[in-house]
Amino acid sequence: DAMVIQNPRYQVTQFGKPVTLSCSQTLNHNVMYWYQQKSSQAPKLLFHYYDKDFNNEADTPDNFQSRRPNTSFCFLDIRSPGLGDAAMYLCATSRDPYPGGQAKNIQYFGAGTRLSVL
Amino acid sequence: RKEVEQDPGPFNVPEGATVAFNCTYSNSASQSFFWYRQDCRKEPKLLMSVYSSGNEDGRFTAQLNRASQYISLLIRDSKLSDSATYLCVAPSGAGSYQLTFGKGTKLSVIP
């Protein structure tokens, strides 16, 4: 049974047309992450939520935004997709039971959304 | 120095072979490490966690050398189904719940 669910699995959008990707989890994890992965590259962290606190990576473009209305759901909004934003977008979750400590945090990934920009 | 560096690969090995992947990390404060497996166009999935000197799970053995800041993954008796990209993963900082992923090493097991 999928514990981190991403929708849609495939998304096609037009250049400049806003798009929203969704992620939900049944694990009750307090941390949720959004990664971008391009072919033959490592997953690149865009931002994450620690509970309700949003943490943006310094090099994440302003074009990317995120919302976490509750523990279970997190959204990735791409305001004006460009051709360079075509990629696999991965949502992941983890539980940090020991804030400030070296937690043995395993991240669980959703199946990803593959975004194409025409 | 990159935070997590892996052998670039690809590794093409025959069925039944033993293959080893290496990974170095830059953050000496890191204590827990992971190997993830990623199939083509799929999400990464946890293969093994490494918290002490090593871990073994069936045909897979992970070893950790803290002095050299080096992690390895050994796969014995390779199967066709082992063909995938293997990602080495380390915490992004001391006490950090965030992870840094290596670029991965691609393995192809050939009949």
XYZ file of N, CA and C in Angstrom:
687
model
N 0.849 -1.198 0.000
C 0.000 0.000 0.000
C 0.880 1.242 0.000
N 0.593 2.132 -0.935
C 1.391 3.340 -1.043
C 1.190 4.189 0.196
N 2.274 4.722 0.754
C 2.196 5.535 1.953
C 2.445 6.999 1.628
N 3.135 7.252 0.523
C 3.342 8.607 0.030
C 2.794 8.597 -1.399
N 1.779 9.387 -1.615
C 1.055 9.339 -2.878
C 1.188 10.669 -3.593
N 1.623 10.605 -4.842
C 1.760 11.827 -5.624
C 0.792 11.793 -6.794
N 0.209 12.925 -7.044
C -0.704 13.074 -8.175
C -0.436 14.387 -8.909
N -0.547 14.370 -10.208
C -0.685 13.178 -11.049
C 0.655 12.486 -11.236
N 0.674 11.335 -11.846
C 1.938 10.674 -12.144
C 2.642 11.355 -13.313
N 1.864 11.830 -14.248
C 2.402 12.543 -15.408
C 1.615 13.827 -15.596
N 2.344 14.887 -15.837
C 1.712 16.185 -16.028
C 2.347 16.860 -17.231
N 1.507 17.286 -18.138
C 1.978 18.053 -19.289
C 1.402 19.452 -19.177
N 2.249 20.442 -19.282
C 1.779 21.809 -19.219
C 2.426 22.612 -20.330
N 1.883 23.788 -20.527
C 2.451 24.671 -21.539
C 3.419 25.647 -20.885
N 4.325 26.105 -21.672
C 5.292 27.104 -21.218
C 4.538 28.269 -20.571
N 4.872 28.582 -19.329
C 4.272 29.714 -18.645
C 2.941 29.442 -17.974
N 2.355 28.267 -18.161
C 1.055 27.968 -17.566
C 1.249 27.349 -16.182
N 0.678 27.980 -15.156
C 0.902 27.464 -13.785
C 0.455 26.018 -13.641
N 1.177 25.313 -12.789
C 0.837 23.911 -12.548
C 1.040 23.619 -11.066
N 0.199 22.733 -10.536
C 0.301 22.318 -9.135
C 0.423 20.806 -9.059
N 1.410 20.357 -8.312
C 1.609 18.939 -8.060
C 1.245 18.674 -6.606
N 0.665 17.508 -6.346
C 0.227 17.229 -4.978
C 0.905 15.997 -4.407
N 0.963 15.977 -3.103
C 1.560 14.865 -2.362
C 0.762 14.663 -1.089
N 0.453 13.423 -0.798
C -0.215 13.119 0.469
C 0.487 11.932 1.113
N 0.387 11.854 2.433
C 1.060 10.777 3.146
C 0.168 10.244 4.266
N 0.319 8.941 4.494
C -0.444 8.288 5.563
C 0.450 7.892 6.726
N 1.683 8.381 6.718
C 2.675 7.978 7.712
C 2.675 8.881 8.945
N 1.972 10.006 8.857
C 1.957 10.989 9.944
C 3.361 11.515 10.260
N 4.178 11.628 9.219
C 5.520 12.169 9.389
C 5.474 13.688 9.478
N 6.372 14.257 10.290
C 6.341 15.693 10.485
C 7.129 16.468 9.433
N 7.961 15.785 8.655
C 8.757 16.490 7.653
C 8.338 16.028 6.252
N 8.138 16.982 5.382
C 7.829 16.670 3.983
C 8.766 17.463 3.084
N 9.235 16.818 2.031
C 10.246 17.383 1.147
C 9.761 17.375 -0.300
N 10.251 18.324 -1.066
C 10.079 18.299 -2.519
C 11.460 18.319 -3.163
N 11.685 17.337 -4.050
C 12.920 17.254 -4.801
C 12.610 17.384 -6.287
N 13.588 17.902 -7.015
C 13.557 17.886 -8.467
C 14.684 16.959 -8.932
N 14.351 16.056 -9.846
C 15.387 15.175 -10.379
C 15.347 15.164 -11.890
N 16.468 15.503 -12.482
C 16.609 15.428 -13.933
C 17.424 14.199 -14.281
N 17.366 13.829 -15.535
C 17.971 12.583 -15.994
C 19.444 12.491 -15.595
N 19.808 11.343 -15.004
C 21.188 11.041 -14.615
C 21.745 11.995 -13.561
N 20.873 12.666 -12.848
C 21.316 13.554 -11.778
C 20.742 13.113 -10.438
N 21.376 13.582 -9.370
C 20.873 13.304 -8.033
C 19.588 14.094 -7.789
N 18.716 13.578 -6.948
C 17.568 14.401 -6.536
C 18.073 15.689 -5.886
N 17.487 16.810 -6.279
C 17.895 18.110 -5.768
C 16.790 18.655 -4.886
N 17.117 18.925 -3.638
C 16.112 19.407 -2.702
C 15.708 20.835 -3.071
N 14.398 21.044 -3.218
C 13.869 22.378 -3.496
C 13.523 23.101 -2.190
N 12.765 22.425 -1.354
C 12.370 22.960 -0.037
C 11.770 21.837 0.784
N 11.550 22.135 2.046
C 10.874 21.162 2.885
C 10.084 21.876 3.968
N 9.132 21.164 4.511
C 8.362 21.627 5.663
C 8.741 20.775 6.859
N 9.122 21.455 7.935
C 9.290 20.785 9.225
C 8.080 21.203 10.034
N 7.137 20.284 10.191
C 5.805 20.639 10.706
C 5.256 21.746 9.793
N 4.927 22.909 10.374
C 4.366 23.981 9.553
C 5.435 24.948 9.049
N 6.658 24.741 9.476
C 7.728 25.665 9.123
C 8.287 25.360 7.747
N 8.246 26.353 6.888
C 8.736 26.215 5.518
C 10.221 26.551 5.475
N 10.992 25.699 4.791
C 12.432 25.902 4.660
C 12.817 25.831 3.189
N 13.209 26.960 2.659
C 13.544 27.042 1.247
C 15.050 26.849 1.060
N 15.453 26.111 0.040
C 16.873 26.035 -0.284
C 17.289 27.335 -0.965
N 18.518 27.731 -0.719
C 18.978 29.040 -1.192
C 18.912 29.168 -2.717
N 19.115 28.066 -3.411
C 19.183 28.151 -4.868
C 17.875 27.732 -5.543
N 16.808 27.613 -4.794
C 15.517 27.284 -5.400
C 14.912 28.550 -6.010
N 14.588 28.516 -7.296
C 14.039 29.717 -7.936
C 12.700 30.122 -7.326
N 12.423 31.430 -7.387
C 11.160 31.964 -6.862
C 9.951 31.398 -7.593
N 10.171 30.873 -8.762
C 9.118 30.264 -9.571
C 8.469 29.064 -8.871
N 9.173 28.504 -7.910
C 8.685 27.341 -7.190
C 8.182 27.774 -5.810
N 6.956 27.350 -5.517
C 6.355 27.657 -4.220
C 5.773 26.360 -3.650
N 5.465 26.399 -2.372
C 4.888 25.207 -1.763
C 3.882 25.592 -0.699
N 2.940 24.679 -0.465
C 1.932 24.845 0.575
C 1.775 23.545 1.319
N 1.554 23.664 2.617
C 1.256 22.478 3.415
C 0.067 22.813 4.314
N -1.133 22.563 3.824
C -2.328 22.947 4.592
C -2.537 22.124 5.852
N -2.031 20.913 5.871
C -2.136 20.056 7.064
C -1.004 19.033 7.039
N -0.959 18.182 8.040
C 0.136 17.213 8.153
C 0.223 16.292 6.950
N -0.924 15.939 6.395
C -0.966 14.904 5.374
C -0.668 15.376 3.965
N -0.900 16.641 3.690
C -0.817 17.111 2.306
C 0.253 18.177 2.128
N 0.875 18.135 0.946
C 1.824 19.174 0.583
C 1.732 19.382 -0.918
N 1.808 20.631 -1.359
C 1.672 20.962 -2.766
C 2.911 21.684 -3.264
N 3.222 21.432 -4.522
C 4.290 22.165 -5.200
C 3.632 22.964 -6.314
N 3.804 24.271 -6.268
C 3.273 25.148 -7.299
C 4.418 25.685 -8.139
N 4.292 25.533 -9.441
C 5.248 26.139 -10.361
C 4.505 27.244 -11.088
N 4.873 28.470 -10.805
C 4.060 29.606 -11.240
C 4.129 29.832 -12.752
N 5.293 29.705 -13.325
C 5.467 29.942 -14.752
C 6.503 28.951 -15.270
N 6.050 27.740 -15.558
C 7.019 26.703 -15.947
C 7.777 27.063 -17.212
N 9.080 26.813 -17.142
C 9.910 26.966 -18.333
C 10.343 25.601 -18.820
N 10.947 25.580 -19.997
C 11.391 24.304 -20.572
C 12.387 23.602 -19.636
N 13.162 24.382 -18.922
C 14.159 23.818 -18.008
C 13.570 23.212 -16.755
N 12.281 23.387 -16.551
C 11.626 22.822 -15.365
C 11.081 21.422 -15.622
N 11.197 20.960 -16.854
C 10.782 19.593 -17.150
C 11.685 18.635 -16.388
N 11.081 17.789 -15.570
C 11.843 16.914 -14.682
C 10.883 15.982 -13.975
N 11.467 15.097 -13.163
C 10.678 14.297 -12.231
C 10.660 15.064 -10.903
N 9.478 15.220 -10.339
C 9.353 15.877 -9.036
C 8.960 14.831 -7.999
N 9.797 14.727 -6.997
C 9.638 13.699 -5.982
C 9.262 14.323 -4.644
N 8.261 13.764 -4.035
C 7.882 14.143 -2.678
C 8.405 13.061 -1.735
N 8.895 13.464 -0.591
C 9.380 12.502 0.400
C 8.943 12.951 1.782
N 8.892 12.002 2.699
C 8.543 12.321 4.080
C 9.523 11.631 5.021
N 9.672 12.197 6.205
C 10.464 11.546 7.242
C 9.950 12.004 8.591
N 10.366 11.287 9.621
C 9.965 11.645 10.973
C 11.212 12.011 11.756
N 11.211 13.186 12.334
C 12.354 13.622 13.128
C 11.962 13.596 14.597
N 12.210 12.476 15.272
C 11.772 12.357 16.656
C 12.711 13.014 17.655
N 13.895 13.382 17.206
C 14.893 13.932 18.120
C 15.444 15.234 17.560
N 14.662 16.299 17.624
C 15.125 17.575 17.064
C 16.477 17.976 17.616
N 17.399 18.263 16.745
C 18.729 18.679 17.163
C 19.690 17.524 17.301
N 19.174 16.310 17.278
C 20.048 15.151 17.393
C 20.297 14.519 16.046
N 21.099 13.516 16.041
C 21.388 12.801 14.791
C 20.348 11.706 14.634
N 19.211 12.094 14.134
C 18.126 11.131 13.987
C 18.419 10.171 12.838
N 17.941 8.989 12.979
C 18.136 8.000 11.924
C 16.992 8.134 10.942
N 16.993 9.267 10.245
C 15.843 9.602 9.422
C 15.894 8.961 8.063
N 14.982 8.046 7.865
C 14.804 7.472 6.551
C 13.762 8.297 5.827
N 14.014 8.621 4.595
C 13.033 9.338 3.789
C 12.301 8.346 2.892
N 11.001 8.499 2.881
C 10.136 7.648 2.066
C 9.613 8.484 0.914
N 9.781 7.954 -0.274
C 9.439 8.711 -1.469
C 8.112 8.276 -2.068
N 7.426 9.238 -2.656
C 6.310 8.925 -3.522
C 6.838 8.497 -4.883
N 5.910 8.062 -5.741
C 6.289 7.550 -7.055
C 6.720 8.659 -8.008
N 6.504 9.894 -7.625
C 6.954 11.011 -8.441
C 5.934 11.469 -9.456
N 6.087 12.713 -9.870
C 5.315 13.269 -10.981
C 6.297 13.683 -12.051
N 6.099 13.153 -13.237
C 6.987 13.526 -14.344
C 6.340 14.690 -15.086
N 6.999 15.809 -15.072
C 6.471 17.031 -15.684
C 7.097 17.268 -17.040
N 6.252 17.476 -18.017
C 6.703 17.882 -19.352
C 6.197 19.289 -19.623
N 7.030 20.115 -20.226
C 6.656 21.492 -20.547
C 6.766 21.672 -22.054
N 5.656 22.024 -22.661
C 5.634 22.174 -24.118
C 5.792 23.625 -24.550
N 35.259 20.131 -2.184
C 34.888 18.701 -2.235
C 33.365 18.555 -2.182
N 32.811 17.770 -3.106
C 31.381 17.562 -3.121
C 30.976 16.809 -1.866
N 29.742 17.036 -1.418
C 29.309 16.442 -0.159
C 29.263 14.921 -0.226
N 28.739 14.383 -1.301
C 28.658 12.935 -1.480
C 29.130 12.613 -2.892
N 30.177 11.814 -2.998
C 30.710 11.449 -4.308
C 30.687 9.940 -4.475
N 30.284 9.535 -5.653
C 30.198 8.105 -5.947
C 30.985 7.773 -7.203
N 31.321 6.479 -7.328
C 31.873 5.991 -8.585
C 30.904 6.352 -9.704
N 31.372 6.889 -10.794
C 30.453 7.308 -11.852
C 29.759 6.145 -12.570
N 30.417 4.989 -12.634
C 29.847 3.889 -13.393
C 29.799 4.234 -14.880
N 29.017 3.548 -15.714
C 28.184 2.419 -15.301
C 28.991 1.145 -15.073
N 28.435 0.277 -14.283
C 29.025 -1.032 -14.052
C 28.203 -2.057 -14.835
N 28.858 -2.768 -15.714
C 28.210 -3.850 -16.462
C 28.837 -5.163 -16.015
N 28.052 -5.994 -15.337
C 28.607 -7.223 -14.779
C 27.747 -8.409 -15.174
N 28.342 -9.602 -15.269
C 27.548 -10.793 -15.588
C 26.799 -11.280 -14.358
N 25.725 -11.996 -14.616
C 24.978 -12.620 -13.510
C 25.924 -13.437 -12.642
N 25.708 -13.382 -11.353
C 26.529 -14.153 -10.435
C 27.782 -13.450 -9.954
N 28.113 -12.342 -10.565
C 29.337 -11.616 -10.181
C 29.135 -10.884 -8.871
N 30.253 -10.524 -8.273
C 30.253 -9.655 -7.098
C 30.692 -8.267 -7.548
N 29.964 -7.273 -7.102
C 30.272 -5.902 -7.516
C 30.263 -4.996 -6.292
N 31.160 -4.022 -6.284
C 31.265 -3.106 -5.147
C 31.180 -1.665 -5.625
N 30.414 -0.871 -4.899
C 30.305 0.559 -5.175
C 30.927 1.324 -4.013
N 31.573 2.410 -4.347
C 32.207 3.222 -3.317
C 31.578 4.604 -3.256
N 31.677 5.196 -2.093
C 31.087 6.514 -1.875
C 31.910 7.236 -0.807
N 32.216 8.491 -1.035
C 32.883 9.298 -0.011
C 31.983 10.461 0.367
N 32.093 10.880 1.611
C 31.280 11.983 2.101
C 32.182 13.006 2.765
N 31.725 14.247 2.785
C 32.595 15.319 3.275
C 32.304 15.738 4.706
N 31.108 15.446 5.205
C 30.730 15.905 6.538
C 31.149 14.880 7.588
N 32.229 15.170 8.300
C 32.771 14.212 9.261
C 31.841 13.989 10.451
N 30.870 14.865 10.652
C 29.953 14.709 11.778
C 28.814 13.750 11.469
N 28.680 13.349 10.221
C 27.585 12.457 9.837
C 27.706 11.128 10.546
N 26.558 10.604 10.972
C 26.584 9.335 11.696
C 25.757 8.252 11.039
N 24.763 8.635 10.279
C 23.913 7.628 9.649
C 23.907 7.850 8.150
N 23.946 6.745 7.447
C 24.052 6.777 5.990
C 23.067 5.784 5.393
N 22.807 5.973 4.117
C 21.831 5.119 3.465
C 22.286 4.798 2.051
N 21.880 3.640 1.598
C 21.936 3.312 0.178
C 20.491 3.176 -0.301
N 20.190 3.927 -1.360
C 18.888 3.821 -1.994
C 19.083 3.203 -3.371
N 18.068 2.509 -3.803
C 18.050 1.954 -5.144
C 16.994 2.712 -5.923
N 17.348 3.053 -7.182
C 16.384 3.737 -8.037
C 16.325 3.051 -9.391
N 15.177 2.522 -9.722
C 14.968 1.948 -11.040
C 14.648 3.069 -12.020
N 14.844 2.760 -13.296
C 14.671 3.769 -14.339
C 13.279 4.403 -14.270
N 13.244 5.710 -14.160
C 12.004 6.484 -14.160
C 11.101 6.164 -12.961
N 11.696 5.644 -11.906
C 10.941 5.371 -10.674
C 11.539 6.176 -9.518
N 10.890 6.071 -8.357
C 11.375 6.807 -7.208
C 12.488 6.032 -6.492
N 13.348 6.738 -5.733
C 14.343 6.035 -4.913
C 13.654 5.237 -3.811
N 14.196 4.057 -3.574
C 13.687 3.219 -2.490
C 14.834 2.796 -1.603
N 14.606 2.798 -0.301
C 15.662 2.462 0.636
C 16.105 1.019 0.457
N 17.421 0.850 0.316
C 18.006 -0.492 0.233
C 18.577 -0.888 1.595
N 19.433 -0.013 2.144
C 20.067 -0.309 3.430
C 20.366 0.967 4.191
N 20.323 0.836 5.509
C 20.778 1.909 6.396
C 22.112 1.485 7.000
N 22.988 2.444 7.267
C 24.282 2.139 7.889
C 24.484 3.106 9.035
N 24.455 2.590 10.266
C 24.577 3.451 11.428
C 25.887 3.233 12.180
N 26.455 2.032 12.069
C 27.708 1.756 12.777
C 28.758 1.399 11.729
N 29.500 0.355 11.942
C 30.583 0.044 11.015
C 30.075 -0.624 9.737
N 28.883 -1.185 9.801
C 28.384 -1.840 8.609
C 27.048 -2.498 8.841
N 26.545 -3.081 7.772
C 25.241 -3.732 7.819
C 25.208 -4.783 6.725
N 24.537 -5.887 6.995
C 24.441 -6.945 5.996
C 22.992 -7.389 5.893
N 22.543 -7.581 4.656
C 21.177 -8.037 4.429
C 21.200 -8.942 3.212
N 21.282 -10.239 3.465
C 21.314 -11.197 2.374
C 22.556 -11.016 1.515
N 22.346 -10.744 0.242
C 23.470 -10.597 -0.687
C 24.122 -9.209 -0.624
N 23.562 -8.335 0.151
C 24.024 -6.950 0.217
C 24.751 -6.667 1.527
N 25.924 -6.046 1.391
C 26.698 -5.653 2.566
C 27.145 -4.209 2.399
N 26.864 -3.404 3.406
C 27.334 -2.017 3.414
C 28.380 -1.873 4.502
N 29.462 -1.183 4.196
C 30.514 -0.954 5.191
C 30.803 0.526 5.290
N 31.143 0.927 6.490
C 31.411 2.332 6.792
C 32.792 2.465 7.398
N 33.582 3.363 6.857
C 34.901 3.669 7.391
C 34.907 5.156 7.745
N 34.731 5.449 9.023
C 34.601 6.847 9.443
C 35.927 7.599 9.304
N 37.031 6.898 9.532
C 38.333 7.575 9.452
C 38.583 8.101 8.039
N 38.187 7.312 7.061
C 38.389 7.711 5.667
C 37.163 8.376 5.065
N 36.070 8.442 5.834
C 34.804 9.039 5.355
C 34.380 8.365 4.058
N 34.181 7.075 4.170
C 34.017 6.208 3.016
C 32.956 5.178 3.330
N 32.053 4.974 2.378
C 31.013 3.950 2.520
C 31.071 3.075 1.274
N 30.831 1.797 1.451
C 30.802 0.913 0.287
C 29.545 0.060 0.338
N 29.164 -0.409 -0.836
C 28.053 -1.352 -0.970
C 28.548 -2.515 -1.801
N 28.434 -3.708 -1.252
C 28.862 -4.926 -1.935
C 27.628 -5.749 -2.283
N 27.534 -6.149 -3.527
C 26.444 -7.029 -3.957
C 27.054 -8.341 -4.419
N 26.682 -9.419 -3.759
C 27.182 -10.737 -4.130
C 26.156 -11.457 -4.999
N 26.650 -12.368 -5.846
C 25.761 -13.191 -6.663
C 24.718 -12.324 -7.376
N 25.182 -11.397 -8.181
C 24.300 -10.422 -8.836
C 23.196 -11.111 -9.632
N 22.007 -10.550 -9.533
C 20.844 -11.008 -10.285
C 20.486 -9.958 -11.331
N 19.782 -10.396 -12.349
C 19.308 -9.453 -13.376
C 18.478 -8.345 -12.738
N 17.720 -8.721 -11.710
C 16.835 -7.757 -11.043
C 17.591 -6.722 -10.211
N 18.893 -6.902 -10.065
C 19.694 -5.903 -9.333
C 20.022 -4.703 -10.224
N 19.750 -4.805 -11.513
C 20.039 -3.702 -12.431
C 19.240 -2.472 -12.027
N 19.944 -1.406 -11.709
C 19.323 -0.183 -11.208
C 20.435 0.836 -10.983
N 20.044 2.014 -10.521
C 21.017 3.008 -10.085
C 21.029 3.019 -8.560
N 22.217 3.014 -7.979
C 22.355 2.961 -6.526
C 22.856 4.307 -6.027
N 22.068 4.905 -5.146
C 22.348 6.249 -4.638
C 22.914 6.168 -3.232
N 24.049 6.801 -3.032
C 24.645 6.912 -1.706
C 24.097 8.189 -1.068
N 23.707 8.106 0.206
C 23.010 9.222 0.842
C 23.597 9.472 2.227
N 23.839 10.741 2.532
C 24.398 11.117 3.834
C 23.651 12.322 4.376
N 23.655 12.501 5.690
C 23.010 13.697 6.243
C 23.688 14.958 5.733
N 22.880 16.027 5.649
C 23.416 17.279 5.130
C 24.237 18.037 6.148
N 24.101 17.696 7.418
C 24.876 18.376 8.442
C 24.740 17.662 9.763
N 25.517 18.039 10.730
C 25.442 17.418 12.049
C 24.048 17.610 12.618
N 23.447 16.515 13.038
C 22.113 16.594 13.609
C 21.046 16.901 12.593
N 21.404 16.861 11.335
C 20.439 17.254 10.318
C 19.550 16.094 9.919
N 18.262 16.381 9.822
C 17.347 15.377 9.307
C 17.309 15.412 7.790
N 17.991 16.403 7.203
C 18.018 16.487 5.747
C 19.126 15.594 5.192
N 18.947 15.137 3.982
C 19.881 14.225 3.355
C 20.434 14.811 2.067
N 21.666 14.437 1.770
C 22.283 14.779 0.484
C 22.478 13.496 -0.294
N 22.032 13.511 -1.518
C 22.115 12.334 -2.377
C 23.311 12.441 -3.307
N 23.993 11.305 -3.497
C 24.990 11.236 -4.548
C 24.294 11.121 -5.903
N 25.070 11.261 -6.963
C 24.495 11.206 -8.310
C 24.102 9.795 -8.704
N 24.617 8.821 -7.983
C 24.237 7.452 -8.262
C 25.226 6.729 -9.146
N 25.250 5.420 -9.000
C 26.049 4.547 -9.853
C 25.109 3.566 -10.521
N 25.186 3.521 -11.828
C 24.288 2.646 -12.579
C 24.893 1.256 -12.706
N 24.084 0.266 -12.379
C 24.496 -1.126 -12.491
C 23.638 -1.837 -13.522
N 24.279 -2.510 -14.451
C 23.571 -3.380 -15.392
C 24.113 -4.783 -15.210
N 23.235 -5.717 -14.852
C 23.613 -7.116 -14.721
C 23.208 -7.818 -16.015
N 24.190 -8.446 -16.637
C 23.997 -8.994 -17.979
C 23.846 -10.512 -17.903
N 22.903 -11.081 -18.668
C 22.726 -12.544 -18.633
C 23.981 -13.275 -19.082
